[in-house]
Amino acid sequence: MREATPLSPSPSPPRAGGGAQTHSFLPPEIIRSDLESRTRHVADALFELARAAANVQAGAERDVGEKANATVSMLAQLDAIKDRIQMMVPKDVLDHTRSFVNRLASENQYSVGQHESIRRFRDDFGHALQDAFPELTDSIAAATVGTEPMEKPTAAKIAQAGDAQEAPPNPSNGMDVDTQAS
């Protein structure tokens, strides 16, 4: 007779006795509490993984891998207690949870998009102000203190700004200002 082979490898090694682990001595409340705690940890790990994956920046690619490994580890811990659990989760609860998580993820992506759009507008507007009014560069930099830094002007832009200050005023700068006295 062949020994039964599990469909998925257990993340925890078998006990020294060689038999299956039995936890029938634990009250159902403790088992349920442990399950809820581990499930919360998995949900938190999934959230952190999604957040890290949505905000990957140069040099931070390792964070996504670390979060993925932590999530897999927590899922393995959750899988390890499956033999102790005798209760069933209603399908309605699973469906509601799935739809809630999907809605939350889409709202999160929408918020991330809004934040990114506002940040880009701020940077573009700040650069346009610096180009138009080089004397305000320090004020613009001070106004963005505590936010993500704007790109620093290149040497060419600084030289261009210096040339613009020495150039004679251009009366056709696109502004409709009537300078004649009536």
One Martini backbone bead per residue (centre of mass of N, CA, C, O) as a GRO file, in nm:
protein
  182
    1MET     BB    1   0.095   0.037   0.024
    2ARG     BB    2   0.057   0.364  -0.037
    3GLU     BB    3   0.139   0.672   0.039
    4ALA     BB    4   0.003   0.962   0.094
    5THR     BB    5  -0.008   1.257  -0.104
    6PRO     BB    6   0.011   1.570  -0.092
    7LEU     BB    7  -0.090   1.844  -0.282
    8SER     BB    8   0.056   2.025  -0.067
    9PRO     BB    9   0.298   2.160   0.090
   10SER     BB   10   0.406   2.194   0.400
   11PRO     BB   11   0.538   2.459   0.589
   12SER     BB   12   0.548   2.242   0.810
   13PRO     BB   13   0.685   2.018   0.989
   14PRO     BB   14   0.669   1.730   1.113
   15ARG     BB   15   0.637   1.563   1.375
   16ALA     BB   16   0.818   1.347   1.564
   17GLY     BB   17   0.583   1.124   1.566
   18GLY     BB   18   0.462   1.139   1.248
   19GLY     BB   19   0.196   1.247   1.286
   20ALA     BB   20  -0.071   1.415   1.296
   21GLN     BB   21  -0.197   1.702   1.383
   22THR     BB   22  -0.355   1.775   1.697
   23HIS     BB   23  -0.629   2.020   1.816
   24SER     BB   24  -0.875   1.919   2.003
   25PHE     BB   25  -0.795   2.073   2.281
   26LEU     BB   26  -0.896   2.324   2.153
   27PRO     BB   27  -1.096   2.568   2.157
   28PRO     BB   28  -1.292   2.722   1.921
   29GLU     BB   29  -1.230   3.017   2.007
   30ILE     BB   30  -0.922   3.004   1.969
   31ILE     BB   31  -0.921   2.919   1.676
   32ARG     BB   32  -1.084   3.157   1.570
   33SER     BB   33  -0.894   3.380   1.671
   34ASP     BB   34  -0.648   3.283   1.511
   35LEU     BB   35  -0.780   3.306   1.233
   36GLU     BB   36  -0.845   3.609   1.244
   37SER     BB   37  -0.558   3.708   1.287
   38ARG     BB   38  -0.432   3.581   1.031
   39THR     BB   39  -0.626   3.716   0.831
   40ARG     BB   40  -0.545   4.006   0.897
   41HIS     BB   41  -0.248   3.971   0.819
   42VAL     BB   42  -0.304   3.902   0.525
   43ALA     BB   43  -0.455   4.160   0.452
   44ASP     BB   44  -0.222   4.349   0.523
   45ALA     BB   45  -0.017   4.222   0.327
   46LEU     BB   46  -0.182   4.275   0.071
   47PHE     BB   47  -0.190   4.579   0.100
   48GLU     BB   48   0.118   4.626   0.103
   49LEU     BB   49   0.165   4.498  -0.173
   50ALA     BB   50  -0.015   4.690  -0.337
   51ARG     BB   51   0.129   4.950  -0.253
   52ALA     BB   52   0.412   4.871  -0.358
   53ALA     BB   53   0.321   4.810  -0.656
   54ALA     BB   54   0.198   5.107  -0.710
   55ASN     BB   55   0.497   5.240  -0.586
   56VAL     BB   56   0.730   5.203  -0.792
   57GLN     BB   57   1.068   5.278  -0.762
   58ALA     BB   58   1.369   5.350  -0.809
   59GLY     BB   59   1.527   5.103  -0.601
   60ALA     BB   60   1.229   4.956  -0.490
   61GLU     BB   61   1.186   4.658  -0.599
   62ARG     BB   62   1.245   4.484  -0.342
   63ASP     BB   63   0.986   4.543  -0.180
   64VAL     BB   64   0.794   4.364  -0.341
   65GLY     BB   65   0.935   4.095  -0.283
   66GLU     BB   66   0.913   4.111   0.025
   67LYS     BB   67   0.604   4.131   0.036
   68ALA     BB   68   0.549   3.867  -0.113
   69ASN     BB   69   0.695   3.681   0.089
   70ALA     BB   70   0.526   3.760   0.336
   71THR     BB   71   0.254   3.673   0.218
   72VAL     BB   72   0.324   3.376   0.168
   73SER     BB   73   0.391   3.313   0.462
   74MET     BB   74   0.106   3.381   0.576
   75LEU     BB   75  -0.046   3.179   0.399
   76ALA     BB   76   0.102   2.932   0.514
   77GLN     BB   77   0.004   2.973   0.805
   78LEU     BB   78  -0.294   2.948   0.733
   79ASP     BB   79  -0.272   2.662   0.607
   80ALA     BB   80  -0.163   2.513   0.870
   81ILE     BB   81  -0.468   2.545   1.022
   82LYS     BB   82  -0.690   2.384   0.855
   83ASP     BB   83  -0.725   2.117   1.037
   84ARG     BB   84  -0.859   2.280   1.292
   85ILE     BB   85  -1.101   2.356   1.110
   86GLN     BB   86  -1.481   2.328   1.124
   87MET     BB   87  -1.565   2.582   0.980
   88MET     BB   88  -1.779   2.782   0.778
   89VAL     BB   89  -1.798   3.003   0.505
   90PRO     BB   90  -2.002   3.197   0.364
   91LYS     BB   91  -2.047   3.293   0.042
   92ASP     BB   92  -2.145   3.584   0.093
   93VAL     BB   93  -1.892   3.674   0.244
   94LEU     BB   94  -1.692   3.627   0.014
   95ASP     BB   95  -1.829   3.810  -0.196
   96HIS     BB   96  -1.821   4.070  -0.032
   97THR     BB   97  -1.516   4.079   0.010
   98ARG     BB   98  -1.435   4.084  -0.285
   99SER     BB   99  -1.591   4.345  -0.363
  100PHE     BB  100  -1.459   4.528  -0.154
  101VAL     BB  101  -1.165   4.496  -0.247
  102ASN     BB  102  -1.210   4.591  -0.537
  103ARG     BB  103  -1.320   4.872  -0.465
  104LEU     BB  104  -1.079   4.964  -0.298
  105ALA     BB  105  -0.868   4.939  -0.523
  106SER     BB  106  -1.002   5.140  -0.720
  107GLU     BB  107  -1.003   5.384  -0.527
  108ASN     BB  108  -0.701   5.388  -0.484
  109GLN     BB  109  -0.620   5.437  -0.777
  110TYR     BB  110  -0.772   5.701  -0.805
  111SER     BB  111  -0.617   5.852  -0.581
  112VAL     BB  112  -0.339   5.818  -0.704
  113GLY     BB  113  -0.405   5.971  -0.965
  114GLN     BB  114  -0.473   6.241  -0.835
  115HIS     BB  115  -0.206   6.285  -0.692
  116GLU     BB  116  -0.028   6.275  -0.946
  117SER     BB  117  -0.164   6.509  -1.097
  118ILE     BB  118  -0.108   6.728  -0.886
  119ARG     BB  119   0.198   6.698  -0.882
  120ARG     BB  120   0.245   6.762  -1.181
  121PHE     BB  121   0.116   7.037  -1.182
  122ARG     BB  122   0.298   7.166  -0.972
  123ASP     BB  123   0.561   7.124  -1.128
  124ASP     BB  124   0.483   7.266  -1.393
  125PHE     BB  125   0.404   7.536  -1.263
  126GLY     BB  126   0.673   7.592  -1.122
  127HIS     BB  127   0.845   7.594  -1.380
  128ALA     BB  128   0.690   7.819  -1.523
  129LEU     BB  129   0.744   8.032  -1.306
  130GLN     BB  130   1.054   8.016  -1.319
  131ASP     BB  131   1.074   8.099  -1.617
  132ALA     BB  132   0.909   8.373  -1.592
  133PHE     BB  133   1.021   8.406  -1.265
  134PRO     BB  134   1.331   8.383  -1.143
  135GLU     BB  135   1.298   8.553  -0.870
  136LEU     BB  136   1.092   8.307  -0.749
  137THR     BB  137   1.249   8.045  -0.685
  138ASP     BB  138   1.266   8.055  -0.372
  139SER     BB  139   0.959   8.071  -0.319
  140ILE     BB  140   0.884   7.809  -0.460
  141ALA     BB  141   1.060   7.627  -0.286
  142ALA     BB  142   0.924   7.707  -0.013
  143ALA     BB  143   0.629   7.609  -0.099
  144THR     BB  144   0.751   7.290  -0.128
  145VAL     BB  145   0.788   7.227   0.152
  146GLY     BB  146   0.721   6.885   0.231
  147THR     BB  147   0.747   6.788  -0.049
  148GLU     BB  148   0.806   6.674  -0.329
  149PRO     BB  149   1.056   6.724  -0.523
  150MET     BB  150   1.159   6.915  -0.755
  151GLU     BB  151   1.315   6.963  -1.022
  152LYS     BB  152   1.610   7.069  -1.099
  153PRO     BB  153   1.760   7.298  -1.256
  154THR     BB  154   1.947   7.336  -1.510
  155ALA     BB  155   2.211   7.500  -1.639
  156ALA     BB  156   2.056   7.600  -1.887
  157LYS     BB  157   1.821   7.730  -1.728
  158ILE     BB  158   1.990   7.927  -1.565
  159ALA     BB  159   2.115   8.073  -1.806
  160GLN     BB  160   1.845   8.152  -1.933
  161ALA     BB  161   1.752   8.323  -1.693
  162GLY     BB  162   1.987   8.526  -1.708
  163ASP     BB  163   1.925   8.625  -1.998
  164ALA     BB  164   1.635   8.727  -1.940
  165GLN     BB  165   1.725   8.961  -1.745
  166GLU     BB  166   1.907   9.119  -1.972
  167ALA     BB  167   1.680   9.155  -2.142
  168PRO     BB  168   1.471   9.328  -2.300
  169PRO     BB  169   1.173   9.421  -2.303
  170ASN     BB  170   0.868   9.263  -2.415
  171PRO     BB  171   0.577   9.391  -2.544
  172SER     BB  172   0.504   9.089  -2.681
  173ASN     BB  173   0.406   8.875  -2.422
  174GLY     BB  174   0.073   8.831  -2.447
  175MET     BB  175  -0.016   9.086  -2.306
  176ASP     BB  176  -0.298   9.301  -2.246
  177VAL     BB  177  -0.154   9.615  -2.222
  178ASP     BB  178  -0.232   9.947  -2.160
  179THR     BB  179   0.017  10.217  -2.183
  180GLN     BB  180  -0.172  10.435  -2.264
  181ALA     BB  181  -0.287  10.736  -2.229
  182SER     BB  182  -0.612  10.902  -2.223
   0.00000   0.00000   0.00000
